[in-house]
Coordinates of C-alpha atoms in Angstrom, one line a residue:
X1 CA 0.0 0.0 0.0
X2 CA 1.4 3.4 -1.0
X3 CA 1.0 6.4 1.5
X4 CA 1.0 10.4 0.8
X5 CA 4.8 10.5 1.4
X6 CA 7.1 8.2 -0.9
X7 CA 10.8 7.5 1.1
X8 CA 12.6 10.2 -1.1
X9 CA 10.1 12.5 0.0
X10 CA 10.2 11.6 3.9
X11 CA 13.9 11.6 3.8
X12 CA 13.4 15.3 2.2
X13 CA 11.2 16.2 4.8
X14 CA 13.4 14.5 8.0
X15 CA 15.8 16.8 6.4
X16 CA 13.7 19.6 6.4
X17 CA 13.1 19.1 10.1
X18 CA 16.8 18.3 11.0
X19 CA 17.7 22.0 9.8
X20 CA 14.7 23.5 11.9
X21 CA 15.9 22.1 14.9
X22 CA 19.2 24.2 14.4
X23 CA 17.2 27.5 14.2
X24 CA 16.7 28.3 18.1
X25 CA 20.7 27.8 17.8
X26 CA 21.3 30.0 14.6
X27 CA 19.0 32.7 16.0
X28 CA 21.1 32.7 19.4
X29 CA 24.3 32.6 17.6
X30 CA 23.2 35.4 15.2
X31 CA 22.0 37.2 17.9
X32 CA 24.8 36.9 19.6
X33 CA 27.1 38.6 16.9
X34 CA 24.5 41.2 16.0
X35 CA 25.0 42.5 19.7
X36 CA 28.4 42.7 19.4
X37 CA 28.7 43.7 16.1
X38 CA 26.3 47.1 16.4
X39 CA 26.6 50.0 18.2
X40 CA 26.3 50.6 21.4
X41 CA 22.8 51.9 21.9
X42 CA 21.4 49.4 19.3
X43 CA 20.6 46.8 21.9
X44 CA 20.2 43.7 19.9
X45 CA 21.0 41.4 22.5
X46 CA 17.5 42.4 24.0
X47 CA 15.6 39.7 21.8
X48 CA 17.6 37.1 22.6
X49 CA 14.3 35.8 25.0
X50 CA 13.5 35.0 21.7
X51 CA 15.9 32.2 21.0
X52 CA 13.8 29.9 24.1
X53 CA 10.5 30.8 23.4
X54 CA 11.5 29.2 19.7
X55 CA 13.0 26.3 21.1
X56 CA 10.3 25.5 23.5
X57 CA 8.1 24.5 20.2
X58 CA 10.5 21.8 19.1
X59 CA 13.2 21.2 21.5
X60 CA 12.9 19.4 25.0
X61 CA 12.7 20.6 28.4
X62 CA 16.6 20.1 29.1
X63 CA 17.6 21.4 25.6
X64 CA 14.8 24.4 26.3
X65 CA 16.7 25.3 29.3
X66 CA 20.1 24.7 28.4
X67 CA 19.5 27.4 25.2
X68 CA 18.0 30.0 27.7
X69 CA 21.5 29.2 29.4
X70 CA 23.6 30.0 26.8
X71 CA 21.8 33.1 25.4
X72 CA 22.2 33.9 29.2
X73 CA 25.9 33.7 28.8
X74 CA 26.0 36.1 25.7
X75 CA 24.2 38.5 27.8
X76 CA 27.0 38.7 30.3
X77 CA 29.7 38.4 27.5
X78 CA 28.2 41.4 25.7
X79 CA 28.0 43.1 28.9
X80 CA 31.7 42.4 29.6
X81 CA 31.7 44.3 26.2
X82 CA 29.4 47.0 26.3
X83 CA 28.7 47.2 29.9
X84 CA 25.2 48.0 29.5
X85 CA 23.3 49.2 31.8
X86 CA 20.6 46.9 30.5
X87 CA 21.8 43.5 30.9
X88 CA 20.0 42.9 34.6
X89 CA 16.9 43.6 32.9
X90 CA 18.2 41.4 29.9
X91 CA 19.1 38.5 32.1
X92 CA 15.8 38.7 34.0
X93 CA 13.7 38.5 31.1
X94 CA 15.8 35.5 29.7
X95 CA 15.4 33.7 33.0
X96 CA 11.7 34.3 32.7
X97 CA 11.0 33.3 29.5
X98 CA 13.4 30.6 29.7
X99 CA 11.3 29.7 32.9
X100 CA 7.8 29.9 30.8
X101 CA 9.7 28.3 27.3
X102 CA 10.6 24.7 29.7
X103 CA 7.0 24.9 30.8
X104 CA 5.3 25.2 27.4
X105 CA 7.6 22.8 26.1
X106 CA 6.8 20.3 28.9
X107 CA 3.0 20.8 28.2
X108 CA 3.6 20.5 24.4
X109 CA 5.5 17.2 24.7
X110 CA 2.1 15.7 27.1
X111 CA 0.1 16.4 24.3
X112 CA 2.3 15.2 21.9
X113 CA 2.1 11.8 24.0
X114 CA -1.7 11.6 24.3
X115 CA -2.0 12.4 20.4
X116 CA 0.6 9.7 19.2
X117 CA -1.2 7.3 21.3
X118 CA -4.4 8.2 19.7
X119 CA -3.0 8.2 16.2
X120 CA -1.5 4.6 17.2
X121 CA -5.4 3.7 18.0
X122 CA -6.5 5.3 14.9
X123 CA -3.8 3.5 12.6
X124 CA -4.4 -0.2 14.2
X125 CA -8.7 0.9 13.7
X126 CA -7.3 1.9 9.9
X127 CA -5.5 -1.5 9.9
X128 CA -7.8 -3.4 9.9
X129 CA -9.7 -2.1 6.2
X130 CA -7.0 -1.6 5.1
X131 CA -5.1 -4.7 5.4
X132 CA -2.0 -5.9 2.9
X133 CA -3.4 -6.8 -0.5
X134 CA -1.3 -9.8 -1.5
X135 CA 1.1 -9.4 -4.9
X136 CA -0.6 -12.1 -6.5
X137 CA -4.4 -13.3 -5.7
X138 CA -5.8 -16.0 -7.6
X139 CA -3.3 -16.1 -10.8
X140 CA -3.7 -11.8 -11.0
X141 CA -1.7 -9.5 -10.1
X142 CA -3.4 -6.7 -7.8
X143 CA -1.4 -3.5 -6.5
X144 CA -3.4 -1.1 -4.5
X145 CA -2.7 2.7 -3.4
X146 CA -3.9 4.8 -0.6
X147 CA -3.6 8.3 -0.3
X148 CA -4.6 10.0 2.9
X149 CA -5.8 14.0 2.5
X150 CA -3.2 15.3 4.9
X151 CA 0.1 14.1 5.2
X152 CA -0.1 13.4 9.1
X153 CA -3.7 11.6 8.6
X154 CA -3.7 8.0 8.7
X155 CA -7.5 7.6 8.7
X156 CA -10.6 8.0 6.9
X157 CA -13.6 5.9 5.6
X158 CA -11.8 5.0 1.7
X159 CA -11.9 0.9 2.3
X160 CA -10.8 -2.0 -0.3
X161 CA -10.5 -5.9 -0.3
X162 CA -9.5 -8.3 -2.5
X163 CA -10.2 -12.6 -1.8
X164 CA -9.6 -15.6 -3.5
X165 CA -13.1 -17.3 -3.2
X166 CA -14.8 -20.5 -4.9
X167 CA -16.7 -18.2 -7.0
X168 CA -13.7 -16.7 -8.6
X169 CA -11.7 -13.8 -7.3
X170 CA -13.8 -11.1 -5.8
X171 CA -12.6 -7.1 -5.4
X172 CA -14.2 -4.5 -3.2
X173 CA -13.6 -1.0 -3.2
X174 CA -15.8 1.6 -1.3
X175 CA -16.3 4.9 0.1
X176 CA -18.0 6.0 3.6
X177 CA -19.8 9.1 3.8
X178 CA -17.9 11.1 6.4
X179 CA -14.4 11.1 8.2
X180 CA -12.9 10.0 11.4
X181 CA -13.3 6.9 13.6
X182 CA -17.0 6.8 13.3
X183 CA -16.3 6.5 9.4
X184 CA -13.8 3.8 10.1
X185 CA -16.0 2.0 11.9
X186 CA -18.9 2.0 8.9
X187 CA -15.7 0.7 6.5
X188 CA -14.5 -1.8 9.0
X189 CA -18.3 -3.4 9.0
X190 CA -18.5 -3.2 5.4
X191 CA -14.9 -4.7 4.8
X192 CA -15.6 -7.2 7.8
X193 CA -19.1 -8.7 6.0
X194 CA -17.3 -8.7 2.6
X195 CA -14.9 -10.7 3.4
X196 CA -16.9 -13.7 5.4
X197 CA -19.6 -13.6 2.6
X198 CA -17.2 -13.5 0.1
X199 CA -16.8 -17.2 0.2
X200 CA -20.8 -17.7 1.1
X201 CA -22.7 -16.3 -1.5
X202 CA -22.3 -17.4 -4.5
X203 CA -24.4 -14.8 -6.9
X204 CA -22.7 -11.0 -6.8
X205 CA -26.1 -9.1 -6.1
X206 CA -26.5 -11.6 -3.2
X207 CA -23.2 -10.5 -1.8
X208 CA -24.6 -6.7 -2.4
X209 CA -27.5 -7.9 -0.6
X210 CA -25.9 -8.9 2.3
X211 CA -23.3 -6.0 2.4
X212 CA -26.1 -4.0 2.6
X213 CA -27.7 -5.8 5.5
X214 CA -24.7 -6.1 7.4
X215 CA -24.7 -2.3 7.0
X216 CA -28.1 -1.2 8.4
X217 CA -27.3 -3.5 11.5
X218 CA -24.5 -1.5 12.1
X219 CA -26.2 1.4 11.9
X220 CA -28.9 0.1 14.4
X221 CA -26.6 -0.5 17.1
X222 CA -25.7 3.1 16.7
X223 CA -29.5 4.6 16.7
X224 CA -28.6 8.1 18.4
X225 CA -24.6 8.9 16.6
X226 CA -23.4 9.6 13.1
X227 CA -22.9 5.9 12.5
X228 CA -26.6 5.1 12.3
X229 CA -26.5 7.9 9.4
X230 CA -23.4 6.6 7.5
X231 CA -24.0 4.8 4.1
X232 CA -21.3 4.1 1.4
X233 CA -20.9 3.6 -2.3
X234 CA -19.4 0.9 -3.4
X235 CA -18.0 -1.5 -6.7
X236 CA -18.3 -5.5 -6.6
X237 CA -16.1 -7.1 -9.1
X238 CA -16.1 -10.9 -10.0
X239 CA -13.3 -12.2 -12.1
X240 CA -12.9 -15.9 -13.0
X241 CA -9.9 -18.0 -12.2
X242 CA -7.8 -17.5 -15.8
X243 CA -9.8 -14.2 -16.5
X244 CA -12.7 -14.4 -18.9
X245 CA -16.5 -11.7 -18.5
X246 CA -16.1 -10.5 -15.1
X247 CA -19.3 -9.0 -13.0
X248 CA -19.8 -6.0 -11.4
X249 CA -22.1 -4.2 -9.4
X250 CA -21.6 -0.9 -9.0
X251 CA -23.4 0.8 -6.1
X252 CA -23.3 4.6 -6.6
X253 CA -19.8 4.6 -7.0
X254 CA -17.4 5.9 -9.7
X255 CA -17.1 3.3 -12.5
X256 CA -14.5 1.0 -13.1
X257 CA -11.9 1.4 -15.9
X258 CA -10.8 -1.4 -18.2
X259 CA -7.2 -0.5 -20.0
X260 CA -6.7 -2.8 -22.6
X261 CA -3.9 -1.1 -24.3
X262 CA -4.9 1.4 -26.0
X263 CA -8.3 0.9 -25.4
X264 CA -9.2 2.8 -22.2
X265 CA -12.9 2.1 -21.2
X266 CA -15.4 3.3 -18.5
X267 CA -17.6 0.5 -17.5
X268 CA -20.8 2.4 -17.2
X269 CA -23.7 0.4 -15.1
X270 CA -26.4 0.3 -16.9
X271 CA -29.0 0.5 -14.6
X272 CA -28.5 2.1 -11.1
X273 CA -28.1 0.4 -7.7
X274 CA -28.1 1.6 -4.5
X275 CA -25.4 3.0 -2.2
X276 CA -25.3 0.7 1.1
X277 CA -27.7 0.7 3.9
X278 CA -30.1 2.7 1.2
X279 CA -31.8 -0.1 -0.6
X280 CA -34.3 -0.4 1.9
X281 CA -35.0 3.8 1.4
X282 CA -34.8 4.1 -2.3
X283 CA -36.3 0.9 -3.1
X284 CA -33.7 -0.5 -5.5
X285 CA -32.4 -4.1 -6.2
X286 CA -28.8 -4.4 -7.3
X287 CA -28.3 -5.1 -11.2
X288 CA -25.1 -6.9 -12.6
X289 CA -23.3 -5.7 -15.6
X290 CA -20.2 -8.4 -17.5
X291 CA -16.8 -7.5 -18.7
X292 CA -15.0 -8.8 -20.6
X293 CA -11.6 -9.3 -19.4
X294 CA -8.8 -10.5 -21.9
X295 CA -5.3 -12.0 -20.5
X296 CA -3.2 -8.7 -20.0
X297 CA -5.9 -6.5 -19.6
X298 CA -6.1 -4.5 -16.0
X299 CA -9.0 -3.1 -14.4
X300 CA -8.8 -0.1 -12.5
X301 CA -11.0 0.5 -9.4
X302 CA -11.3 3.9 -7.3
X303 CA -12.6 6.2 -5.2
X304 CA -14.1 9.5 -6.1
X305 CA -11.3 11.4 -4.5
X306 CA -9.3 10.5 -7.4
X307 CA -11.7 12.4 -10.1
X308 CA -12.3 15.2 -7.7
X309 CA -8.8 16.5 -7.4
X310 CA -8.7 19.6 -7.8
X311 CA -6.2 22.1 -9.7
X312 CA -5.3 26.0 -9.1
X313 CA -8.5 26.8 -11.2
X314 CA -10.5 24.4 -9.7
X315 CA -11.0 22.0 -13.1
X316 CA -11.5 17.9 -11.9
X317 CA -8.9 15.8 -12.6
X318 CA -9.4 14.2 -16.3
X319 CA -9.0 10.6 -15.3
X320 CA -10.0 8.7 -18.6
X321 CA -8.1 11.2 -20.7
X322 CA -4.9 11.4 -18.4
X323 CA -5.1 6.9 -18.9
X324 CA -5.8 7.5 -22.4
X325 CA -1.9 9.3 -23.1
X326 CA 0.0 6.9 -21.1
X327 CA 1.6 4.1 -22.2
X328 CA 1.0 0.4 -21.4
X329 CA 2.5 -0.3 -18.1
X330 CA 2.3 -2.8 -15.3
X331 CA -0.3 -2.2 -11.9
X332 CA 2.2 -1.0 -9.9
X333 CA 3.5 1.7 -12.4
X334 CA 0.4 2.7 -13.5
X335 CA -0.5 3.5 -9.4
X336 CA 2.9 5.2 -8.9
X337 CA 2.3 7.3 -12.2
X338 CA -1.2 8.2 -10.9
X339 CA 0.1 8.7 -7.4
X340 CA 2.6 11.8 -8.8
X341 CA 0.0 12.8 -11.1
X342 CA -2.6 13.4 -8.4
X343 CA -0.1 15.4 -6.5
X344 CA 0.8 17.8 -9.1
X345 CA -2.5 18.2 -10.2
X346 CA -3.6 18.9 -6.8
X347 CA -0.6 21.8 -6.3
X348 CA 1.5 19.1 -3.9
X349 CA -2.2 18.8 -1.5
X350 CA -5.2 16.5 -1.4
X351 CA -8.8 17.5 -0.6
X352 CA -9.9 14.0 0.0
X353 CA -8.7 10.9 0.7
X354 CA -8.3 8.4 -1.9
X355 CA -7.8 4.6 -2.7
X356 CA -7.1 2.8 -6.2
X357 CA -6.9 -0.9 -6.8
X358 CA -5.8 -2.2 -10.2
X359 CA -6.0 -6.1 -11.2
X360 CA -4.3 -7.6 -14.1
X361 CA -5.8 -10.6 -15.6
X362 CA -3.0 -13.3 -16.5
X363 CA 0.7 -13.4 -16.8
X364 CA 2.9 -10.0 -15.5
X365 CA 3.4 -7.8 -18.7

């Protein structure tokens, strides 16, 4: 699974960090000079409360302290200099904000402690959707991407699966309507279902069926919170062992692509089935459409935040067209290509969350 940040780019951004640790440092050093350097009655060395304060927003206590130390020290050394009249009041207000800097920074470093152990909840709740695909399922090769919003997020309600059943090998992509841990619960009971009825139900719209069920029981337990609200669109694929007409069912969710070489297709439903956990209100049965699906040929599933990236002028992201120019390449490829396409299209940001799965029927090409 491929996150927002690829190594190169959190290597960059470690590097990025390393240098603004140094700047409490550079800003006590430069400070430093500066009030030696000026004249006399240009009292520089007044800001150096500054240098703490800035440390106290990445630095630890100790560190914290030991700067307000040192910029302490060039206060006396510029004195020994200067003799300014000043530095008493100097040193004092070092002292004090030094004082203030070790307790912001101790409060900062609590709360950075309680939020890492909610993030580690979040990411073991966002573990189990979205589990390891494996390389090679039923004779196809599957690669799958994930793209959180925000680089620090590691959660949202974007959910896929992929099994090796009796009935041929069966692929689930979906979206929750809504964010946060309530979302990832929705997607976990969706995800959860799939995967035991996977192997149960042998017709597709049966499997919908029960997805859909599963759904409004989940939503029941939840009668008075968001959860009892939450629905989600979603794409069923069924692809025989050795390829051949694959089924989907496509509820309310952005259609599958079939690349075939050249040949880039959208694969339309013809008629419309419900979202999840709103067959019951609309009234809908779920309809199957067949693919056909020739050795080589890779089938591209989604979610919507991939079409509705957005650039500088607010234009969608041309999906079909963008496929259309790019040359046959294998699933993990195409994903990566897509990943740094998304990116740039999106000025280096994400609106939403995003997932992409791509199956390729037969041998690796």
């Amino acid at each position: 699974m491929t996150t927002l940040l690829r190594p190169s780019s959190r290597r960059s951004a470690g590097r990025r960090s390393g240098r603004a640790l140094l700047t409490p440092v550079l800003l006590t050093v430069a400070l430093g000079v500066a009030s030696v350097a000026t004249p006399r009655d240009v009292a520089v060395s007044r800001l150096l409360p500054a240098a703490p304060a800035l440390a106290a927003s990445m630095w630890s206590v100790a560190a914290t302290v030991a700067l307000g130390l040192l910029a302490l020290i060039v206060v006396v050394i510029v004195e020994m200099v200067y003799h300014q009249p000043a530095v008493l009041f100097t040193g004092g207000a070092i002292a004090a904000v030094t004082a203030a800097a070790g307790y912001a920074c101790h409060i900062r470093l609590e709360r950075e402690r309680a939020l890492l152990q909610v993030r580690s909840v979040a990411e073991a709740a966002q573990s189990v959707v979205l589990r390891p695909v494996p390389y090679r399922v039923g004779g196809m090769r599957v690669e799958t991407l994930y793209l959180a919003a925000a680089a620090e997020a590691r959660i949202g309600g974007d959910l896929y699966e992929v099994v090796d059943t009796p009935f041929g090998v069966r692929l689930l992509i979906g979206d929750v309507r809504g964010k946060g841990l309530s979302a990832v619960g929705v997607a976990g009971a969706v995800v959860n279902s799939f995967r035991e009825a996977a192997f149960d139900e042998s017709d597709l719209t049966a499997l919908a069926r029960r997805l859909d069920t599963s759904l409004v029981r989940h939503g029941a337990a939840y009668t008075s919170g968001e959860s009892a609200e939450r629905f989600a669109t979603a794409v069923l694929v069924q692809i025989p062992h050795g390829g051949g007409t694959a089924e989907v069912v496509n509820c309310g969710h952005p259609p599958p692509i079939v690349i075939s070489g050249a040949d880039v297709r959208a694969v339309e439903p013809t008629a419309p089935s419900p979202p999840l956990n709103m067959a019951a209100l609309i009234g809908a049965d779920y309809t199957v459409d067949r693919v056909p699906l020739a050795p080589g040929d890779q089938l591209l599933l989604y979610t919507d935040g991939v079409t509705e990236t957005r650039d500088g002028e607010g234009r969608f992201f041309p999906l079909l067209p963008w496929l259309r120019a790019q040359d046959p390449v294998p699933p993990r490829r195409l994903l990566d290509l897509l990943h740094d396409r998304l990116l740039s299209y999106g000025g280096g940001g994400l609106d939403d969350d995003i997932a992409a799965l791509v199956v390729q029927v037969g041998p690796d090409t």
